[in-house]
mmCIF file of C-alpha atoms in Angstrom:
data_model
loop_
_atom_site.group_PDB
_atom_site.id
_atom_site.type_symbol
_atom_site.label_atom_id
_atom_site.label_comp_id
_atom_site.label_asym_id
_atom_site.label_seq_id
_atom_site.Cartn_x
_atom_site.Cartn_y
_atom_site.Cartn_z
ATOM 1 C CA UNK Y 528 21.657 -7.291 13.836
ATOM 2 C CA UNK Y 529 17.978 -7.380 12.876
ATOM 3 C CA UNK Y 530 15.569 -5.012 14.630
ATOM 4 C CA UNK Y 531 11.961 -6.123 14.317
ATOM 5 C CA UNK Y 532 9.511 -3.325 13.526
ATOM 6 C CA UNK Y 533 6.161 -3.832 15.214
ATOM 7 C CA UNK Y 534 2.925 -1.973 14.568
ATOM 8 C CA UNK Y 535 1.388 -1.054 17.928
ATOM 9 C CA UNK Y 536 -2.197 0.075 17.897
ATOM 10 C CA UNK Y 537 -2.574 -0.914 14.266
ATOM 11 C CA UNK Y 538 -0.180 1.790 13.032
ATOM 12 C CA UNK Y 539 1.214 0.753 9.618
ATOM 13 C CA UNK Y 540 4.731 -0.641 9.792
ATOM 14 C CA UNK Y 541 5.952 1.599 7.004
ATOM 15 C CA UNK Y 542 5.060 4.713 9.028
ATOM 16 C CA UNK Y 543 6.960 3.435 12.040
ATOM 17 C CA UNK Y 544 9.946 2.573 9.834
ATOM 18 C CA UNK Y 545 9.769 6.029 8.235
ATOM 19 C CA UNK Y 546 9.826 7.628 11.699
ATOM 20 C CA UNK Y 547 12.870 5.563 12.641
ATOM 21 C CA UNK Y 548 14.714 6.549 9.455
ATOM 22 C CA UNK Y 549 13.885 10.221 10.035
ATOM 23 C CA UNK Y 550 15.343 10.004 13.542
ATOM 24 C CA UNK Y 551 18.469 8.262 12.283
ATOM 25 C CA UNK Y 552 18.978 10.899 9.581
ATOM 26 C CA UNK Y 553 18.611 13.627 12.208
ATOM 27 C CA UNK Y 554 21.132 11.882 14.447
ATOM 28 C CA UNK Y 555 23.690 11.877 11.653
ATOM 29 C CA UNK Y 556 23.744 8.136 11.121
ATOM 30 C CA UNK Y 557 22.848 8.806 7.487
ATOM 31 C CA UNK Y 558 24.413 12.191 6.637
ATOM 32 C CA UNK Y 559 23.174 14.651 4.026
ATOM 33 C CA UNK Y 560 24.669 13.697 0.678
ATOM 34 C CA UNK Y 561 25.066 10.061 1.658
ATOM 35 C CA UNK Y 562 22.958 7.052 0.723
ATOM 36 C CA UNK Y 563 20.481 5.099 2.796
ATOM 37 C CA UNK Y 564 21.042 1.331 2.973
ATOM 38 C CA UNK Y 565 19.610 -0.580 0.018
ATOM 39 C CA UNK Y 566 16.064 -1.967 0.137
ATOM 40 C CA UNK Y 567 17.401 -5.453 0.824
ATOM 41 C CA UNK Y 568 19.654 -4.187 3.610
ATOM 42 C CA UNK Y 569 16.747 -2.352 5.271
ATOM 43 C CA UNK Y 570 14.578 -5.459 4.938
ATOM 44 C CA UNK Y 571 17.245 -7.477 6.747
ATOM 45 C CA UNK Y 572 17.900 -4.829 9.400
ATOM 46 C CA UNK Y 573 14.260 -4.314 10.357
ATOM 47 C CA UNK Y 574 12.741 -7.689 9.465
ATOM 48 C CA UNK Y 575 10.124 -6.201 7.141
ATOM 49 C CA UNK Y 576 9.016 -6.698 3.549
ATOM 50 C CA UNK Y 577 10.246 -4.761 0.515
ATOM 51 C CA UNK Y 578 6.785 -3.191 0.260
ATOM 52 C CA UNK Y 579 7.164 -1.807 3.793
ATOM 53 C CA UNK Y 580 10.620 -0.433 2.987
ATOM 54 C CA UNK Y 581 9.483 1.162 -0.267
ATOM 55 C CA UNK Y 582 6.500 2.828 1.385
ATOM 56 C CA UNK Y 583 8.699 4.105 4.222
ATOM 57 C CA UNK Y 584 11.254 5.588 1.824
ATOM 58 C CA UNK Y 585 8.378 7.066 -0.173
ATOM 59 C CA UNK Y 586 7.361 8.976 2.964
ATOM 60 C CA UNK Y 587 10.869 10.420 3.253
ATOM 61 C CA UNK Y 588 10.810 11.425 -0.414
ATOM 62 C CA UNK Y 589 7.516 13.240 0.098
ATOM 63 C CA UNK Y 590 9.013 15.056 3.100
ATOM 64 C CA UNK Y 591 11.843 16.278 0.883
ATOM 65 C CA UNK Y 592 14.458 14.453 2.983
ATOM 66 C CA UNK Y 593 15.449 11.818 0.433
ATOM 67 C CA UNK Y 594 15.580 11.473 -3.335
ATOM 68 C CA UNK Y 595 15.544 8.218 -5.268
ATOM 69 C CA UNK Y 596 18.105 7.951 -8.054
ATOM 70 C CA UNK Y 597 17.761 5.000 -10.460
ATOM 71 C CA UNK Y 598 20.862 2.835 -10.393
ATOM 72 C CA UNK Y 599 22.258 4.756 -7.423
ATOM 73 C CA UNK Y 600 19.903 4.445 -4.455
ATOM 74 C CA UNK Y 601 18.156 6.737 -1.980
ATOM 75 C CA UNK Y 602 20.260 9.821 -1.287
ATOM 76 C CA UNK Y 603 19.725 12.002 1.803
ATOM 77 C CA UNK Y 604 18.849 15.614 0.943
ATOM 78 C CA UNK Y 605 17.995 17.165 4.316
ATOM 79 C CA UNK Y 606 18.112 16.471 8.047
ATOM 80 C CA UNK Y 607 14.509 17.554 8.586
ATOM 81 C CA UNK Y 608 11.276 17.544 6.549
ATOM 82 C CA UNK Y 609 10.742 20.473 4.203
ATOM 83 C CA UNK Y 610 7.407 22.060 3.381
ATOM 84 C CA UNK Y 611 7.827 21.837 -0.383
ATOM 85 C CA UNK Y 612 7.528 18.814 -2.631
ATOM 86 C CA UNK Y 613 10.800 18.507 -4.551
ATOM 87 C CA UNK Y 614 10.770 16.793 -7.912
ATOM 88 C CA UNK Y 615 14.142 15.414 -8.990
ATOM 89 C CA UNK Y 616 14.660 14.798 -12.696
ATOM 90 C CA UNK Y 617 17.445 13.024 -14.542
ATOM 91 C CA UNK Y 618 15.408 11.174 -17.163
ATOM 92 C CA UNK Y 619 11.933 10.208 -18.388
ATOM 93 C CA UNK Y 620 11.696 7.393 -15.837
ATOM 94 C CA UNK Y 621 11.659 10.019 -13.077
ATOM 95 C CA UNK Y 622 8.262 11.152 -14.379
ATOM 96 C CA UNK Y 623 6.897 7.727 -13.490
ATOM 97 C CA UNK Y 624 8.447 8.072 -10.039
ATOM 98 C CA UNK Y 625 6.807 11.486 -9.643
ATOM 99 C CA UNK Y 626 3.415 9.938 -10.406
ATOM 100 C CA UNK Y 627 4.104 7.120 -7.919
ATOM 101 C CA UNK Y 628 5.101 9.517 -5.133
ATOM 102 C CA UNK Y 629 2.018 11.695 -5.645
ATOM 103 C CA UNK Y 630 -1.595 11.113 -6.627
ATOM 104 C CA UNK Y 631 -3.667 12.902 -9.243
ATOM 105 C CA UNK Y 632 -7.288 13.218 -8.200
ATOM 106 C CA UNK Y 633 -9.193 13.310 -11.474
ATOM 107 C CA UNK Y 634 -11.953 15.912 -11.309
ATOM 108 C CA UNK Y 635 -13.291 15.377 -14.790
ATOM 109 C CA UNK Y 636 -12.695 14.630 -18.444
ATOM 110 C CA UNK Y 637 -14.402 15.588 -21.678
ATOM 111 C CA UNK Y 638 -13.943 15.488 -25.412
ATOM 112 C CA UNK Y 639 -12.951 18.932 -26.599
ATOM 113 C CA UNK Y 640 -12.945 20.447 -30.079
ATOM 114 C CA UNK Y 641 -9.843 22.586 -30.022
ATOM 115 C CA UNK Y 642 -9.616 26.024 -31.546
ATOM 116 C CA UNK Y 643 -7.769 29.297 -31.292
ATOM 117 C CA UNK Y 644 -4.803 29.513 -28.953
ATOM 118 C CA UNK Y 645 -5.247 25.963 -27.652
ATOM 119 C CA UNK Y 646 -5.172 24.551 -31.195
ATOM 120 C CA UNK Y 647 -1.971 26.497 -31.826
ATOM 121 C CA UNK Y 648 -0.442 25.203 -28.586
ATOM 122 C CA UNK Y 649 -1.290 21.630 -29.576
ATOM 123 C CA UNK Y 650 -0.183 22.220 -33.169
ATOM 124 C CA UNK Y 651 -3.608 20.884 -34.114
ATOM 125 C CA UNK Y 652 -6.103 21.809 -36.783
ATOM 126 C CA UNK Y 653 -9.173 23.703 -35.517
ATOM 127 C CA UNK Y 654 -12.000 21.252 -34.972
ATOM 128 C CA UNK Y 655 -9.824 18.290 -33.961
ATOM 129 C CA UNK Y 656 -11.363 16.511 -30.976
ATOM 130 C CA UNK Y 657 -8.914 15.860 -28.126
ATOM 131 C CA UNK Y 658 -9.524 14.354 -24.695
ATOM 132 C CA UNK Y 659 -9.219 16.933 -21.918
ATOM 133 C CA UNK Y 660 -8.505 15.560 -18.425
ATOM 134 C CA UNK Y 661 -8.187 17.791 -15.385
ATOM 135 C CA UNK Y 662 -7.539 17.364 -11.678
ATOM 136 C CA UNK Y 663 -5.498 18.206 -8.590
ATOM 137 C CA UNK Y 664 -2.292 16.505 -7.476
ATOM 138 C CA UNK Y 665 -1.560 15.701 -3.823
ATOM 139 C CA UNK Y 666 1.130 14.133 -1.679
ATOM 140 C CA UNK Y 667 0.482 12.256 1.541
ATOM 141 C CA UNK Y 668 2.395 14.976 3.374
ATOM 142 C CA UNK Y 669 0.114 17.791 2.162
ATOM 143 C CA UNK Y 670 -3.604 18.296 2.757
ATOM 144 C CA UNK Y 671 -3.644 21.017 0.115
ATOM 145 C CA UNK Y 672 -2.895 20.276 -3.550
ATOM 146 C CA UNK Y 673 0.626 20.797 -4.851
ATOM 147 C CA UNK Y 674 -0.686 21.598 -8.333
ATOM 148 C CA UNK Y 675 -3.611 21.661 -10.737
ATOM 149 C CA UNK Y 676 -3.149 19.763 -13.983
ATOM 150 C CA UNK Y 677 -4.804 19.943 -17.388
ATOM 151 C CA UNK Y 678 -3.855 17.135 -19.764
ATOM 152 C CA UNK Y 679 -4.752 16.970 -23.442
ATOM 153 C CA UNK Y 680 -4.622 13.588 -25.184
ATOM 154 C CA UNK Y 681 -4.336 13.387 -28.989
ATOM 155 C CA UNK Y 682 -7.425 12.224 -30.924
ATOM 156 C CA UNK Y 683 -5.900 8.832 -31.808
ATOM 157 C CA UNK Y 684 -5.675 7.969 -28.102
ATOM 158 C CA UNK Y 685 -8.744 9.698 -26.706
ATOM 159 C CA UNK Y 686 -10.479 6.357 -25.991
ATOM 160 C CA UNK Y 687 -7.995 5.654 -23.170
ATOM 161 C CA UNK Y 688 -9.700 3.955 -20.230
ATOM 162 C CA UNK Y 689 -9.088 3.957 -16.488
ATOM 163 C CA UNK Y 690 -8.421 7.684 -16.238
ATOM 164 C CA UNK Y 691 -10.574 8.369 -13.213
ATOM 165 C CA UNK Y 692 -10.513 8.625 -9.446
ATOM 166 C CA UNK Y 693 -7.110 8.654 -7.755
ATOM 167 C CA UNK Y 694 -4.263 7.946 -10.162
ATOM 168 C CA UNK Y 695 -0.759 7.040 -9.018
ATOM 169 C CA UNK Y 696 0.409 6.123 -12.511
ATOM 170 C CA UNK Y 697 1.616 8.598 -15.094
ATOM 171 C CA UNK Y 698 -0.989 9.200 -17.798
ATOM 172 C CA UNK Y 699 1.629 8.743 -20.499
ATOM 173 C CA UNK Y 700 2.449 5.300 -19.048
ATOM 174 C CA UNK Y 701 -1.232 4.325 -19.270
ATOM 175 C CA UNK Y 702 -1.284 5.470 -22.901
ATOM 176 C CA UNK Y 703 1.857 3.459 -23.671
ATOM 177 C CA UNK Y 704 0.321 0.332 -22.191
ATOM 178 C CA UNK Y 705 -3.099 0.590 -23.836
ATOM 179 C CA UNK Y 706 -1.998 1.709 -27.298
ATOM 180 C CA UNK Y 707 1.300 -0.164 -27.645
ATOM 181 C CA UNK Y 708 3.333 2.988 -28.145
ATOM 182 C CA UNK Y 709 6.484 4.356 -26.566
ATOM 183 C CA UNK Y 710 7.214 7.886 -25.472
ATOM 184 C CA UNK Y 711 10.654 8.754 -26.819
ATOM 185 C CA UNK Y 712 10.944 12.449 -25.998
ATOM 186 C CA UNK Y 713 9.537 14.845 -23.416
ATOM 187 C CA UNK Y 714 9.862 18.582 -24.000
ATOM 188 C CA UNK Y 715 9.477 20.601 -20.815
ATOM 189 C CA UNK Y 716 8.962 24.309 -20.344
ATOM 190 C CA UNK Y 717 8.957 25.958 -16.897
ATOM 191 C CA UNK Y 718 8.090 29.564 -16.220
ATOM 192 C CA UNK Y 719 7.014 31.764 -13.353
ATOM 193 C CA UNK Y 720 3.391 32.886 -13.140
ATOM 194 C CA UNK Y 721 1.131 34.844 -10.816
ATOM 195 C CA UNK Y 722 -1.869 32.886 -9.521
ATOM 196 C CA UNK Y 723 -5.143 34.507 -10.562
ATOM 197 C CA UNK Y 724 -8.237 34.307 -8.364
ATOM 198 C CA UNK Y 725 -9.719 31.226 -10.028
ATOM 199 C CA UNK Y 726 -6.459 29.257 -9.951
ATOM 200 C CA UNK Y 727 -5.669 30.337 -6.394
ATOM 201 C CA UNK Y 728 -9.125 29.242 -5.259
ATOM 202 C CA UNK Y 729 -8.639 25.743 -6.687
ATOM 203 C CA UNK Y 730 -5.201 25.454 -5.142
ATOM 204 C CA UNK Y 731 -6.233 26.952 -1.791
ATOM 205 C CA UNK Y 732 -3.558 29.596 -2.260
ATOM 206 C CA UNK Y 733 -3.431 33.369 -2.024
ATOM 207 C CA UNK Y 734 -4.515 35.256 -5.179
ATOM 208 C CA UNK Y 735 -1.619 37.146 -6.676
ATOM 209 C CA UNK Y 736 0.987 34.852 -5.108
ATOM 210 C CA UNK Y 737 3.841 33.305 -7.095
ATOM 211 C CA UNK Y 738 3.487 30.064 -8.964
ATOM 212 C CA UNK Y 739 5.308 27.779 -11.387
ATOM 213 C CA UNK Y 740 3.803 26.617 -14.679
ATOM 214 C CA UNK Y 741 5.162 23.349 -16.099
ATOM 215 C CA UNK Y 742 4.277 22.361 -19.641
ATOM 216 C CA UNK Y 743 5.287 18.886 -20.783
ATOM 217 C CA UNK Y 744 4.912 17.555 -24.328
ATOM 218 C CA UNK Y 745 5.118 13.782 -24.712
ATOM 219 C CA UNK Y 746 6.228 12.685 -28.184
ATOM 220 C CA UNK Y 747 6.282 9.207 -29.706
ATOM 221 C CA UNK Y 748 8.955 7.658 -31.939
ATOM 222 C CA UNK Y 749 7.664 9.668 -34.919
ATOM 223 C CA UNK Y 750 7.886 12.907 -32.917
ATOM 224 C CA UNK Y 751 4.096 13.143 -32.909
ATOM 225 C CA UNK Y 752 2.449 14.737 -29.878
ATOM 226 C CA UNK Y 753 0.656 12.132 -27.758
ATOM 227 C CA UNK Y 754 -0.080 14.186 -24.644
ATOM 228 C CA UNK Y 755 0.297 17.744 -23.451
ATOM 229 C CA UNK Y 756 0.210 18.250 -19.675
ATOM 230 C CA UNK Y 757 0.088 21.702 -18.124
ATOM 231 C CA UNK Y 758 0.515 21.949 -14.349
ATOM 232 C CA UNK Y 759 0.434 25.043 -12.168
ATOM 233 C CA UNK Y 760 2.085 24.891 -8.724
ATOM 234 C CA UNK Y 761 2.026 27.360 -5.826
ATOM 235 C CA UNK Y 762 5.682 28.353 -5.532
ATOM 236 C CA UNK Y 763 5.865 27.556 -1.820
ATOM 237 C CA UNK Y 764 4.725 23.930 -2.309
ATOM 238 C CA UNK Y 765 6.976 22.796 -5.117
ATOM 239 C CA UNK Y 766 10.607 22.918 -6.166
ATOM 240 C CA UNK Y 767 12.367 21.319 -9.092
ATOM 241 C CA UNK Y 768 15.789 19.697 -9.136
ATOM 242 C CA UNK Y 769 17.505 18.402 -12.280
ATOM 243 C CA UNK Y 770 20.763 16.487 -12.619
ATOM 244 C CA UNK Y 771 23.179 16.849 -15.535
ATOM 245 C CA UNK Y 772 26.047 14.553 -16.442
ATOM 246 C CA UNK Y 773 29.062 15.640 -18.461
ATOM 247 C CA UNK Y 774 29.180 13.769 -21.759
ATOM 248 C CA UNK Y 775 32.512 15.100 -23.001
ATOM 249 C CA UNK Y 776 36.105 14.690 -21.956
ATOM 250 C CA UNK Y 777 38.296 17.542 -20.744
ATOM 251 C CA UNK Y 778 41.690 17.512 -22.540
ATOM 252 C CA UNK Y 779 44.563 16.565 -20.259
#
């Protein structure tokens, strides 16, 4: 049976569909651990476009109720919205999904001659000129930022264009497209930090509260560093989930 979703009062259809899916998850129709119907099945059930379905599911992802798993589908994580943004990782493609589900508001960019500790972090020679991009990342479910990000782009790619305003594409994906390169490896380091006054002010958080610092190094096929991104999250607005698959056989 097809149930037509209308948009009374000009309310976007995807929001109404998201509300319906939330109610059906709460009712137990789609239990925690199970999968939502496929995009095509939801399109048929509700008589809406794939865009509407994708935007509705995106809302559930941002609420922490659902996670998208490539090749699997949309899996239910919780019966009610959570206050944190949960990032689920099982491969590099999930970084693109993270950028799609959130937006990075670019505050500024500048060419920067690196030196000292930063040069060491970038494994660069003092005096090399990198592109520094900084901003705050938001979700539609949060009025306050979920993190502040500083990205450093290698000199060979510092002429990248379109890095401004509200970005819903991963910076590394923009670099791949404009410079005909491919990111082969991402090294990630996560550690706990305490938010100092300046960082807390930018994030609208309490000084001295707990935070998470994520450092990601994007390497090309030659293992050369293309981009370094450092993000700092208030601990109560972000959680991280990673999936591992066994790649060995247990003897019988």
